[in-house]
CSV table of C-alpha atoms in Angstrom, one decimal:
chain,number,residue,atom,x,y,z
A,1,UNK,CA,19.5,-26.7,5.3
A,2,UNK,CA,19.8,-28.8,2.2
A,3,UNK,CA,20.7,-28.4,-1.4
A,4,UNK,CA,18.4,-29.3,-4.3
A,5,UNK,CA,19.9,-32.8,-4.8
A,6,UNK,CA,19.2,-33.8,-1.3
A,7,UNK,CA,15.7,-32.3,-1.5
A,8,UNK,CA,14.9,-34.2,-4.7
A,9,UNK,CA,16.3,-37.4,-3.2
A,10,UNK,CA,14.1,-37.0,-0.1
A,11,UNK,CA,11.0,-36.8,-2.2
A,12,UNK,CA,12.0,-39.4,-4.8
A,13,UNK,CA,10.3,-42.2,-3.1
A,14,UNK,CA,6.9,-40.5,-2.7
A,15,UNK,CA,4.5,-40.7,-5.6
A,16,UNK,CA,4.4,-36.9,-6.3
A,17,UNK,CA,7.1,-37.4,-8.9
A,18,UNK,CA,8.9,-34.2,-8.1
A,19,UNK,CA,11.7,-33.6,-10.7
A,20,UNK,CA,14.2,-30.9,-11.0
A,21,UNK,CA,12.3,-29.1,-13.7
A,22,UNK,CA,9.1,-28.9,-11.7
A,23,UNK,CA,10.9,-27.8,-8.5
A,24,UNK,CA,12.6,-25.0,-10.6
A,25,UNK,CA,9.2,-23.9,-11.8
A,26,UNK,CA,7.9,-23.7,-8.4
A,27,UNK,CA,10.8,-21.6,-7.4
A,28,UNK,CA,10.2,-19.4,-10.5
A,29,UNK,CA,6.6,-19.0,-9.4
A,30,UNK,CA,7.8,-17.9,-6.0
A,31,UNK,CA,6.0,-20.8,-4.4
A,32,UNK,CA,9.1,-21.9,-2.8
A,33,UNK,CA,11.7,-19.4,-1.8
A,34,UNK,CA,15.1,-21.1,-1.4
A,35,UNK,CA,18.0,-19.1,-0.1
A,36,UNK,CA,19.8,-18.1,-3.4
A,37,UNK,CA,22.2,-15.2,-2.9
A,38,UNK,CA,20.3,-13.8,-5.9
A,39,UNK,CA,21.6,-16.7,-8.0
A,40,UNK,CA,19.3,-18.3,-10.6
A,41,UNK,CA,21.4,-21.5,-10.7
A,42,UNK,CA,19.6,-24.2,-8.9
A,43,UNK,CA,22.8,-25.7,-7.6
A,44,UNK,CA,23.3,-22.7,-5.5
A,45,UNK,CA,19.9,-22.9,-3.8
A,46,UNK,CA,19.6,-23.7,-0.1
A,47,UNK,CA,16.4,-25.0,1.3
A,48,UNK,CA,15.4,-24.5,4.9
A,49,UNK,CA,13.0,-26.6,7.0
A,50,UNK,CA,10.1,-24.3,6.2
A,51,UNK,CA,10.9,-24.7,2.4
A,52,UNK,CA,11.0,-28.4,2.7
A,53,UNK,CA,7.7,-28.5,4.5
A,54,UNK,CA,6.2,-26.4,1.8
A,55,UNK,CA,7.4,-28.7,-0.9
A,56,UNK,CA,5.8,-31.5,0.9
A,57,UNK,CA,2.7,-29.5,1.2
A,58,UNK,CA,2.5,-28.6,-2.5
A,59,UNK,CA,3.1,-32.2,-3.4
A,60,UNK,CA,0.3,-33.4,-1.1
A,61,UNK,CA,-2.1,-30.9,-2.4
A,62,UNK,CA,-1.4,-31.6,-6.0
A,63,UNK,CA,-1.7,-35.4,-5.4
A,64,UNK,CA,-4.7,-35.4,-3.1
A,65,UNK,CA,-6.8,-32.8,-4.9
A,66,UNK,CA,-5.5,-32.9,-8.5
A,67,UNK,CA,-4.8,-29.2,-8.3
A,68,UNK,CA,-3.2,-27.6,-11.4
A,69,UNK,CA,-0.7,-24.8,-11.4
A,70,UNK,CA,-3.2,-21.9,-11.6
A,71,UNK,CA,-5.3,-23.2,-8.8
A,72,UNK,CA,-2.2,-24.0,-6.8
A,73,UNK,CA,-1.2,-20.3,-6.9
A,74,UNK,CA,-4.7,-19.5,-5.5
A,75,UNK,CA,-4.4,-22.2,-2.9
A,76,UNK,CA,-1.0,-21.0,-1.7
A,77,UNK,CA,-2.1,-17.4,-1.8
A,78,UNK,CA,-5.0,-18.1,0.5
A,79,UNK,CA,-3.0,-20.3,2.7
A,80,UNK,CA,-0.3,-17.6,3.1
A,81,UNK,CA,-3.0,-15.2,4.0
A,82,UNK,CA,-4.4,-17.5,6.6
A,83,UNK,CA,-1.0,-18.2,8.2
A,84,UNK,CA,-0.2,-14.4,8.0
A,85,UNK,CA,-3.5,-13.7,10.0
A,86,UNK,CA,-2.7,-16.4,12.5
A,87,UNK,CA,0.7,-14.9,13.0
A,88,UNK,CA,-0.8,-11.5,13.6
A,89,UNK,CA,-3.3,-13.0,16.0
A,90,UNK,CA,-0.6,-14.5,17.9
A,91,UNK,CA,1.2,-11.2,18.2
A,92,UNK,CA,-1.9,-9.6,19.4
A,93,UNK,CA,-2.5,-12.5,21.9
A,94,UNK,CA,0.9,-12.3,23.3
A,95,UNK,CA,0.5,-8.5,23.6
A,96,UNK,CA,-2.7,-9.1,25.6
A,97,UNK,CA,-1.1,-11.8,27.7
A,98,UNK,CA,1.6,-9.4,28.8
A,99,UNK,CA,-1.1,-7.1,30.2
A,100,UNK,CA,-2.0,-7.0,34.0
A,101,UNK,CA,-4.8,-9.4,35.1
A,102,UNK,CA,-7.4,-6.7,35.4
A,103,UNK,CA,-6.9,-5.6,31.8
A,104,UNK,CA,-7.0,-9.2,30.5
A,105,UNK,CA,-10.3,-9.6,32.5
A,106,UNK,CA,-11.7,-6.4,31.1
A,107,UNK,CA,-10.8,-7.6,27.6
A,108,UNK,CA,-12.3,-11.1,28.1
A,109,UNK,CA,-15.5,-9.5,29.3
A,110,UNK,CA,-15.6,-7.1,26.4
A,111,UNK,CA,-15.3,-9.8,23.9
A,112,UNK,CA,-18.6,-10.4,22.2
A,113,UNK,CA,-19.7,-14.1,22.1
A,114,UNK,CA,-18.6,-15.8,18.8
A,115,UNK,CA,-21.1,-15.6,16.1
A,116,UNK,CA,-22.6,-12.3,17.2
B,1,UNK,CA,19.7,-50.9,-3.8
B,2,UNK,CA,16.7,-48.7,-2.9
B,3,UNK,CA,13.9,-50.3,-0.9
B,4,UNK,CA,11.3,-51.8,-3.1
B,5,UNK,CA,7.8,-50.7,-2.8
B,6,UNK,CA,5.3,-53.4,-1.8
B,7,UNK,CA,3.9,-53.2,-5.3
B,8,UNK,CA,7.2,-54.0,-6.6
B,9,UNK,CA,7.7,-56.8,-4.1
B,10,UNK,CA,4.5,-58.5,-5.3
B,11,UNK,CA,5.1,-57.5,-9.0
B,12,UNK,CA,1.7,-55.8,-9.3
B,13,UNK,CA,0.7,-52.4,-10.7
B,14,UNK,CA,-0.3,-49.6,-8.3
B,15,UNK,CA,-3.9,-49.8,-9.3
B,16,UNK,CA,-4.0,-53.5,-8.9
B,17,UNK,CA,-7.3,-54.9,-7.6
B,18,UNK,CA,-7.4,-56.7,-4.3
B,19,UNK,CA,-7.9,-59.9,-6.2
B,20,UNK,CA,-4.8,-59.4,-8.3
B,21,UNK,CA,-2.8,-58.7,-5.2
B,22,UNK,CA,-4.0,-61.8,-3.6
B,23,UNK,CA,-3.3,-64.0,-6.6
B,24,UNK,CA,0.2,-62.4,-6.9
B,25,UNK,CA,0.9,-63.1,-3.2
B,26,UNK,CA,-0.2,-66.7,-3.5
B,27,UNK,CA,2.0,-67.4,-6.5
B,28,UNK,CA,5.1,-65.8,-4.8
B,29,UNK,CA,4.5,-67.4,-1.4
B,30,UNK,CA,4.3,-70.8,-3.0
B,31,UNK,CA,7.5,-70.1,-4.8
B,32,UNK,CA,9.5,-68.8,-1.8
B,33,UNK,CA,7.9,-70.5,1.1
B,34,UNK,CA,10.7,-71.5,3.5
B,35,UNK,CA,9.2,-75.0,3.8
B,36,UNK,CA,9.6,-75.4,0.2
B,37,UNK,CA,13.0,-73.9,0.1
B,38,UNK,CA,15.0,-75.4,3.1
B,39,UNK,CA,18.4,-74.0,3.6
B,40,UNK,CA,18.0,-71.0,1.3
B,41,UNK,CA,18.2,-67.9,3.4
B,42,UNK,CA,17.7,-65.6,0.3
B,43,UNK,CA,14.3,-67.3,-0.3
B,44,UNK,CA,13.4,-66.9,3.3
B,45,UNK,CA,14.2,-63.2,3.2
B,46,UNK,CA,12.2,-62.8,0.0
B,47,UNK,CA,9.3,-64.6,1.7
B,48,UNK,CA,9.4,-62.1,4.6
B,49,UNK,CA,9.2,-59.2,2.2
B,50,UNK,CA,6.3,-60.8,0.3
B,51,UNK,CA,4.4,-61.4,3.5
B,52,UNK,CA,4.9,-57.9,4.9
B,53,UNK,CA,4.0,-56.4,1.4
B,54,UNK,CA,0.8,-58.5,1.3
B,55,UNK,CA,0.1,-57.6,4.9
B,56,UNK,CA,0.1,-54.0,3.9
B,57,UNK,CA,-1.7,-54.1,0.5
B,58,UNK,CA,-4.3,-56.6,1.6
B,59,UNK,CA,-5.7,-54.2,4.2
B,60,UNK,CA,-7.5,-51.4,2.3
B,61,UNK,CA,-7.0,-49.0,5.1
B,62,UNK,CA,-3.3,-49.6,5.4
B,63,UNK,CA,-2.9,-49.6,1.6
B,64,UNK,CA,-4.6,-46.2,1.3
B,65,UNK,CA,-2.3,-44.8,4.1
B,66,UNK,CA,0.7,-46.1,2.2
B,67,UNK,CA,-0.6,-44.5,-1.0
B,68,UNK,CA,-0.9,-41.2,0.7
B,69,UNK,CA,2.6,-41.5,2.0
B,70,UNK,CA,1.5,-41.7,5.7
B,71,UNK,CA,3.2,-44.9,6.4
B,72,UNK,CA,6.3,-46.6,4.8
B,73,UNK,CA,6.8,-50.1,3.4
B,74,UNK,CA,7.0,-51.7,6.9
B,75,UNK,CA,3.9,-50.1,8.0
B,76,UNK,CA,5.6,-47.5,10.3
B,77,UNK,CA,4.5,-44.0,10.5
B,78,UNK,CA,6.5,-41.9,8.0
B,79,UNK,CA,7.7,-38.8,9.6
B,80,UNK,CA,5.6,-36.1,8.0
B,81,UNK,CA,6.5,-32.6,7.4
B,82,UNK,CA,3.6,-30.7,8.7
B,83,UNK,CA,3.6,-27.2,7.1
B,84,UNK,CA,1.8,-25.2,10.0
B,85,UNK,CA,4.5,-25.2,12.6
B,86,UNK,CA,7.0,-24.0,10.0
B,87,UNK,CA,4.6,-21.4,8.6
B,88,UNK,CA,4.0,-20.0,12.0
B,89,UNK,CA,7.6,-20.4,13.1
B,90,UNK,CA,10.6,-18.1,12.8
B,91,UNK,CA,11.0,-18.7,9.1
B,92,UNK,CA,7.4,-18.4,8.1
B,93,UNK,CA,7.6,-14.7,7.5
B,94,UNK,CA,9.1,-15.1,4.1
B,95,UNK,CA,5.9,-16.6,2.7
B,96,UNK,CA,3.8,-13.8,4.2
B,97,UNK,CA,1.8,-12.2,1.4
B,98,UNK,CA,2.8,-8.7,0.6
B,99,UNK,CA,1.5,-5.9,-1.6
B,100,UNK,CA,-2.2,-6.4,-2.7
B,101,UNK,CA,-3.3,-8.1,0.5
B,102,UNK,CA,-2.6,-6.7,3.9
B,103,UNK,CA,-5.8,-7.4,5.8
B,104,UNK,CA,-3.8,-9.5,8.2
B,105,UNK,CA,-1.8,-6.5,9.3
B,106,UNK,CA,-2.0,-5.4,12.8
B,107,UNK,CA,-2.3,-1.9,11.8
B,108,UNK,CA,-5.7,-2.7,10.5
B,109,UNK,CA,-6.7,-4.2,14.0
B,110,UNK,CA,-5.3,-1.1,15.7
B,111,UNK,CA,-7.3,1.1,13.3
B,112,UNK,CA,-10.4,-0.8,14.5
B,113,UNK,CA,-9.5,0.3,18.1
B,114,UNK,CA,-9.7,3.8,17.0
B,115,UNK,CA,-6.1,4.7,16.2
B,116,UNK,CA,-4.8,3.0,19.3
B,117,UNK,CA,-1.8,1.8,17.5
B,118,UNK,CA,0.4,4.6,18.3
B,119,UNK,CA,3.5,4.9,16.0
B,120,UNK,CA,2.8,4.3,12.3
B,121,UNK,CA,5.7,1.8,12.2
B,122,UNK,CA,5.0,-1.8,12.7
B,123,UNK,CA,7.7,-3.9,14.2
B,124,UNK,CA,7.8,-7.5,12.8
B,125,UNK,CA,9.9,-9.9,14.5
B,126,UNK,CA,12.1,-11.7,12.2
B,127,UNK,CA,11.6,-9.2,9.5
B,128,UNK,CA,12.9,-6.1,11.0
B,129,UNK,CA,11.2,-2.8,11.5
B,130,UNK,CA,9.0,-1.4,8.8
B,131,UNK,CA,8.6,2.4,8.8
B,132,UNK,CA,7.2,4.9,6.5
B,133,UNK,CA,9.8,7.5,5.2
B,134,UNK,CA,10.2,10.8,6.9
B,135,UNK,CA,8.3,13.8,5.7
B,136,UNK,CA,10.3,16.4,4.1
B,137,UNK,CA,9.5,20.1,4.5
B,138,UNK,CA,9.9,22.8,1.9
B,139,UNK,CA,9.1,26.4,1.4
B,140,UNK,CA,7.9,27.8,-1.9
B,141,UNK,CA,7.3,31.5,-2.6
B,142,UNK,CA,5.0,32.2,-5.4
B,143,UNK,CA,3.8,35.5,-6.9
B,144,UNK,CA,0.4,37.0,-6.1
B,145,UNK,CA,-1.2,36.3,-9.4
B,146,UNK,CA,-0.3,32.6,-9.4
B,147,UNK,CA,-1.6,32.3,-5.9
B,148,UNK,CA,-5.0,33.8,-7.0
B,149,UNK,CA,-5.4,32.1,-10.3
B,150,UNK,CA,-3.5,28.8,-9.6
B,151,UNK,CA,-0.9,27.3,-11.8
B,152,UNK,CA,2.3,25.3,-11.7
B,153,UNK,CA,5.5,26.2,-9.9
B,154,UNK,CA,8.7,24.5,-10.0
B,155,UNK,CA,10.3,23.4,-6.7
B,156,UNK,CA,13.8,22.0,-6.2
B,157,UNK,CA,13.6,19.0,-3.8
B,158,UNK,CA,17.3,18.6,-4.1
B,159,UNK,CA,19.9,19.8,-6.5
B,160,UNK,CA,19.1,16.9,-8.8
B,161,UNK,CA,15.3,16.6,-8.2
B,162,UNK,CA,12.7,18.9,-9.4
B,163,UNK,CA,9.0,18.9,-8.8
B,164,UNK,CA,6.3,20.9,-10.7
B,165,UNK,CA,3.9,21.8,-7.8
B,166,UNK,CA,0.3,22.4,-8.8
B,167,UNK,CA,-1.0,25.5,-7.0
B,168,UNK,CA,-4.7,25.5,-6.5
B,169,UNK,CA,-6.5,28.8,-7.1
B,170,UNK,CA,-6.9,31.0,-4.1
B,171,UNK,CA,-4.2,29.4,-2.0
B,172,UNK,CA,-3.5,31.4,1.2
B,173,UNK,CA,-0.3,32.6,2.7
B,174,UNK,CA,1.1,30.0,5.0
B,175,UNK,CA,-0.9,27.2,3.6
B,176,UNK,CA,0.8,23.8,3.4
B,177,UNK,CA,0.5,21.5,0.4
B,178,UNK,CA,1.0,17.8,1.1
B,179,UNK,CA,2.5,15.8,-1.9
B,180,UNK,CA,2.1,12.1,-1.0
B,181,UNK,CA,5.0,9.9,-1.5
B,182,UNK,CA,7.5,12.7,-2.3
B,183,UNK,CA,9.2,12.6,1.0
B,184,UNK,CA,12.1,10.5,2.3
B,185,UNK,CA,12.2,6.7,1.3
B,186,UNK,CA,10.5,4.1,3.5
B,187,UNK,CA,12.5,1.8,5.7
B,188,UNK,CA,12.2,-2.0,5.5
B,189,UNK,CA,9.7,-1.9,2.7
B,190,UNK,CA,7.5,0.9,4.3
B,191,UNK,CA,5.9,3.6,2.2
B,192,UNK,CA,7.8,6.8,1.4
B,193,UNK,CA,7.0,10.0,3.4
B,194,UNK,CA,5.3,13.1,2.0
B,195,UNK,CA,6.7,16.4,0.9
B,196,UNK,CA,5.1,19.2,2.9
B,197,UNK,CA,5.3,22.6,1.1
B,198,UNK,CA,4.6,25.8,3.0
B,199,UNK,CA,3.5,28.5,0.6
B,200,UNK,CA,4.4,32.1,0.9
B,201,UNK,CA,2.9,34.7,-1.4
B,202,UNK,CA,4.8,37.8,-2.6
B,203,UNK,CA,2.9,41.1,-2.2
B,204,UNK,CA,1.6,42.6,-5.4
B,205,UNK,CA,2.3,46.3,-6.2
B,206,UNK,CA,-1.5,47.1,-6.7
B,207,UNK,CA,-3.5,44.2,-5.7
B,208,UNK,CA,-4.6,43.1,-2.3
B,209,UNK,CA,-6.8,40.2,-1.3
B,210,UNK,CA,-9.8,40.1,0.9
B,211,UNK,CA,-11.0,36.4,0.8
B,212,UNK,CA,-11.8,35.8,-2.9
B,213,UNK,CA,-12.1,39.5,-3.7
B,214,UNK,CA,-9.3,41.6,-5.1
B,215,UNK,CA,-9.0,45.2,-4.0
B,216,UNK,CA,-7.0,48.0,-5.7
B,217,UNK,CA,-6.7,51.7,-5.7
B,218,UNK,CA,-6.9,53.4,-9.1
B,219,UNK,CA,-5.5,56.8,-9.8
B,220,UNK,CA,-7.7,59.0,-12.0
B,221,UNK,CA,-7.3,62.6,-13.1
B,222,UNK,CA,-9.5,65.4,-12.0
B,223,UNK,CA,-11.0,65.6,-15.4
B,224,UNK,CA,-11.8,61.8,-15.5
B,225,UNK,CA,-13.4,62.0,-12.1
B,226,UNK,CA,-15.5,65.0,-12.9
B,227,UNK,CA,-16.4,64.2,-16.5
B,228,UNK,CA,-16.3,60.4,-16.4
B,229,UNK,CA,-14.1,58.3,-18.7
B,230,UNK,CA,-13.3,54.8,-19.9
B,231,UNK,CA,-10.0,53.7,-18.6
B,232,UNK,CA,-7.8,50.4,-18.8
B,233,UNK,CA,-7.6,48.6,-15.4
B,234,UNK,CA,-5.3,45.8,-14.4
B,235,UNK,CA,-7.0,42.5,-13.4
B,236,UNK,CA,-5.8,39.0,-12.5
B,237,UNK,CA,-6.4,37.9,-16.1
B,238,UNK,CA,-5.0,41.0,-17.8
B,239,UNK,CA,-6.2,44.5,-18.5
B,240,UNK,CA,-9.9,45.3,-18.8
B,241,UNK,CA,-11.7,48.5,-19.6
B,242,UNK,CA,-13.7,50.1,-16.9
B,243,UNK,CA,-16.2,53.0,-17.0
B,244,UNK,CA,-15.6,55.8,-14.5
B,245,UNK,CA,-18.9,57.4,-13.9
B,246,UNK,CA,-19.2,61.2,-14.3
B,247,UNK,CA,-18.9,62.9,-11.0
B,248,UNK,CA,-16.8,60.3,-9.2
B,249,UNK,CA,-14.4,61.3,-6.4
B,250,UNK,CA,-11.6,59.9,-4.4
B,251,UNK,CA,-12.9,57.0,-2.5
B,252,UNK,CA,-15.5,56.1,-5.0
B,253,UNK,CA,-15.6,52.3,-5.1
B,254,UNK,CA,-16.4,50.5,-8.4
B,255,UNK,CA,-16.9,46.9,-8.7
B,256,UNK,CA,-15.7,44.6,-11.6
B,257,UNK,CA,-18.0,41.6,-11.2
B,258,UNK,CA,-16.4,38.1,-11.5
B,259,UNK,CA,-12.8,39.5,-11.7
B,260,UNK,CA,-11.8,38.1,-8.4
B,261,UNK,CA,-10.6,34.6,-7.5
B,262,UNK,CA,-12.4,31.8,-9.3
B,263,UNK,CA,-12.3,28.3,-7.6
B,264,UNK,CA,-14.2,25.1,-7.2
B,265,UNK,CA,-15.1,24.3,-3.6
B,266,UNK,CA,-16.7,20.9,-3.0
B,267,UNK,CA,-18.0,20.8,-6.6
B,268,UNK,CA,-19.5,24.3,-6.4
B,269,UNK,CA,-17.8,27.0,-8.3
B,270,UNK,CA,-17.3,30.5,-6.7
B,271,UNK,CA,-16.0,33.6,-8.1
B,272,UNK,CA,-15.0,36.8,-6.3
B,273,UNK,CA,-15.1,40.4,-7.6
B,274,UNK,CA,-12.5,43.0,-8.1
B,275,UNK,CA,-13.1,46.3,-6.2
B,276,UNK,CA,-11.5,49.4,-7.6
B,277,UNK,CA,-11.3,52.5,-5.3
B,278,UNK,CA,-10.6,55.7,-7.1
B,279,UNK,CA,-8.0,58.2,-6.1
B,280,UNK,CA,-8.1,61.6,-7.8
B,281,UNK,CA,-4.8,62.8,-8.7
B,282,UNK,CA,-4.8,66.4,-9.8
B,283,UNK,CA,-1.3,66.2,-11.3
B,284,UNK,CA,-1.4,69.8,-12.7
B,285,UNK,CA,-1.9,71.8,-9.6
B,286,UNK,CA,0.7,74.5,-10.8
B,287,UNK,CA,-1.2,75.1,-13.9
B,288,UNK,CA,-2.1,78.8,-14.1
B,289,UNK,CA,-5.3,78.2,-16.1
B,290,UNK,CA,-6.7,75.7,-13.7
B,291,UNK,CA,-5.8,78.1,-10.8
B,292,UNK,CA,-7.6,81.0,-12.5
B,293,UNK,CA,-10.7,78.8,-13.2
B,294,UNK,CA,-10.8,77.6,-9.6
B,295,UNK,CA,-10.5,81.1,-8.1
B,296,UNK,CA,-13.8,82.1,-9.7
B,297,UNK,CA,-15.3,78.6,-9.2
B,298,UNK,CA,-14.5,78.4,-5.5
B,299,UNK,CA,-16.2,81.8,-4.8
B,300,UNK,CA,-19.4,80.6,-6.2
B,301,UNK,CA,-19.2,77.1,-4.5
B,302,UNK,CA,-17.8,77.3,-1.0
B,303,UNK,CA,-17.1,73.8,0.3
B,304,UNK,CA,-15.4,72.5,3.4
B,305,UNK,CA,-14.4,68.7,3.1
B,306,UNK,CA,-13.2,68.8,6.8
B,307,UNK,CA,-16.4,70.1,8.1
B,308,UNK,CA,-17.5,66.7,9.7
B,309,UNK,CA,-14.1,66.4,11.4
B,310,UNK,CA,-14.9,69.2,13.9
B,311,UNK,CA,-18.5,68.5,14.7
B,312,UNK,CA,-17.9,66.0,17.4
B,313,UNK,CA,-15.0,68.0,19.1
B,314,UNK,CA,-16.1,71.6,19.0
B,315,UNK,CA,-20.0,71.4,18.5
B,316,UNK,CA,-19.8,72.5,14.9
B,317,UNK,CA,-18.7,76.1,15.6
B,318,UNK,CA,-15.7,75.9,13.2
B,319,UNK,CA,-17.9,76.3,10.1
B,320,UNK,CA,-18.9,80.0,11.0
């Protein structure tokens, strides 16, 4: 959990050139969702590990693929869908794992081969 | 002082060519080489920096990794934030798309299994339980004509909340209308429940329903039945004029075509009829003139309306 100054400091050395205005825009776009108590003042924002990792991700994608803001919204939207699906798959898998062996075997047999 | 980047150490631009970097290194190396600067520790430290900066930038692979932020100035792996473990970790839920996209929802998977999902609520760890709101039940009494022709009827959902319920034509007693989203509020972002409205229909003083047909009994006078007449009759849509044929009797059934319940069912329009059963009401049985007339008339026309009643029990002997 860090505040905005510490976050900016962490990314200052990297050549993504993240400044306060840009980060604020990301928060406005809901690309980054810091804990905020409903406050708009950036000094009150609290960034968790997931947010920090996401800032790094956005910087990386911008830098590596020259992605502009509009495309970034699309990229993040698709990415969030993929992770959402992965989470759901994990939930389903853990539900399957908790089944007795004979049920797991039956499901394994019933799975069609990939690509069919 | 913040650590200098290897580019800064060598005094070159970030897009400097390999040649430029080599030249810059050679110039600086000559300047700060320990052998040329004996007894100057600052120069020695500087020379080390220059060497390691050149070491990094002279290797295209290392230089590219540094540019991507994968390694730091010393060539050590920079601890990278990988997003995936976070996205799939406990905090990842907050970036889960909501609203327009929901294909990842387990409910959809369960739907593929053929409604194997059980309860409609979906527990989401870390996010709390998401449940649709409860259905609310109401009872609404409407008059016979509104039930037959359709219309709007106001229903009080609560002392503050009113709802104009659209009654489809031909609604049946006890039928339940479901108004989506008019029930209790959803929990944890779930959709609201539905309002379920059970319809009761008040009886009508004259009309009765049989399917989409309307039946009624119509009193007519003796003269109207014998001589025929045109009389006003109530219908669902207001009074209409009906012709009573000459020589009608109690029990004579007349049909008003298309005056029953009109409705659209799966695109096709259907209309019922109104059936009017006559009931002769003499109304003036104490009248001496009528009595005098009937005395003469009955002698000439002996009739027995009960004759058929006794055929089966006494073998027809009663008529004698």
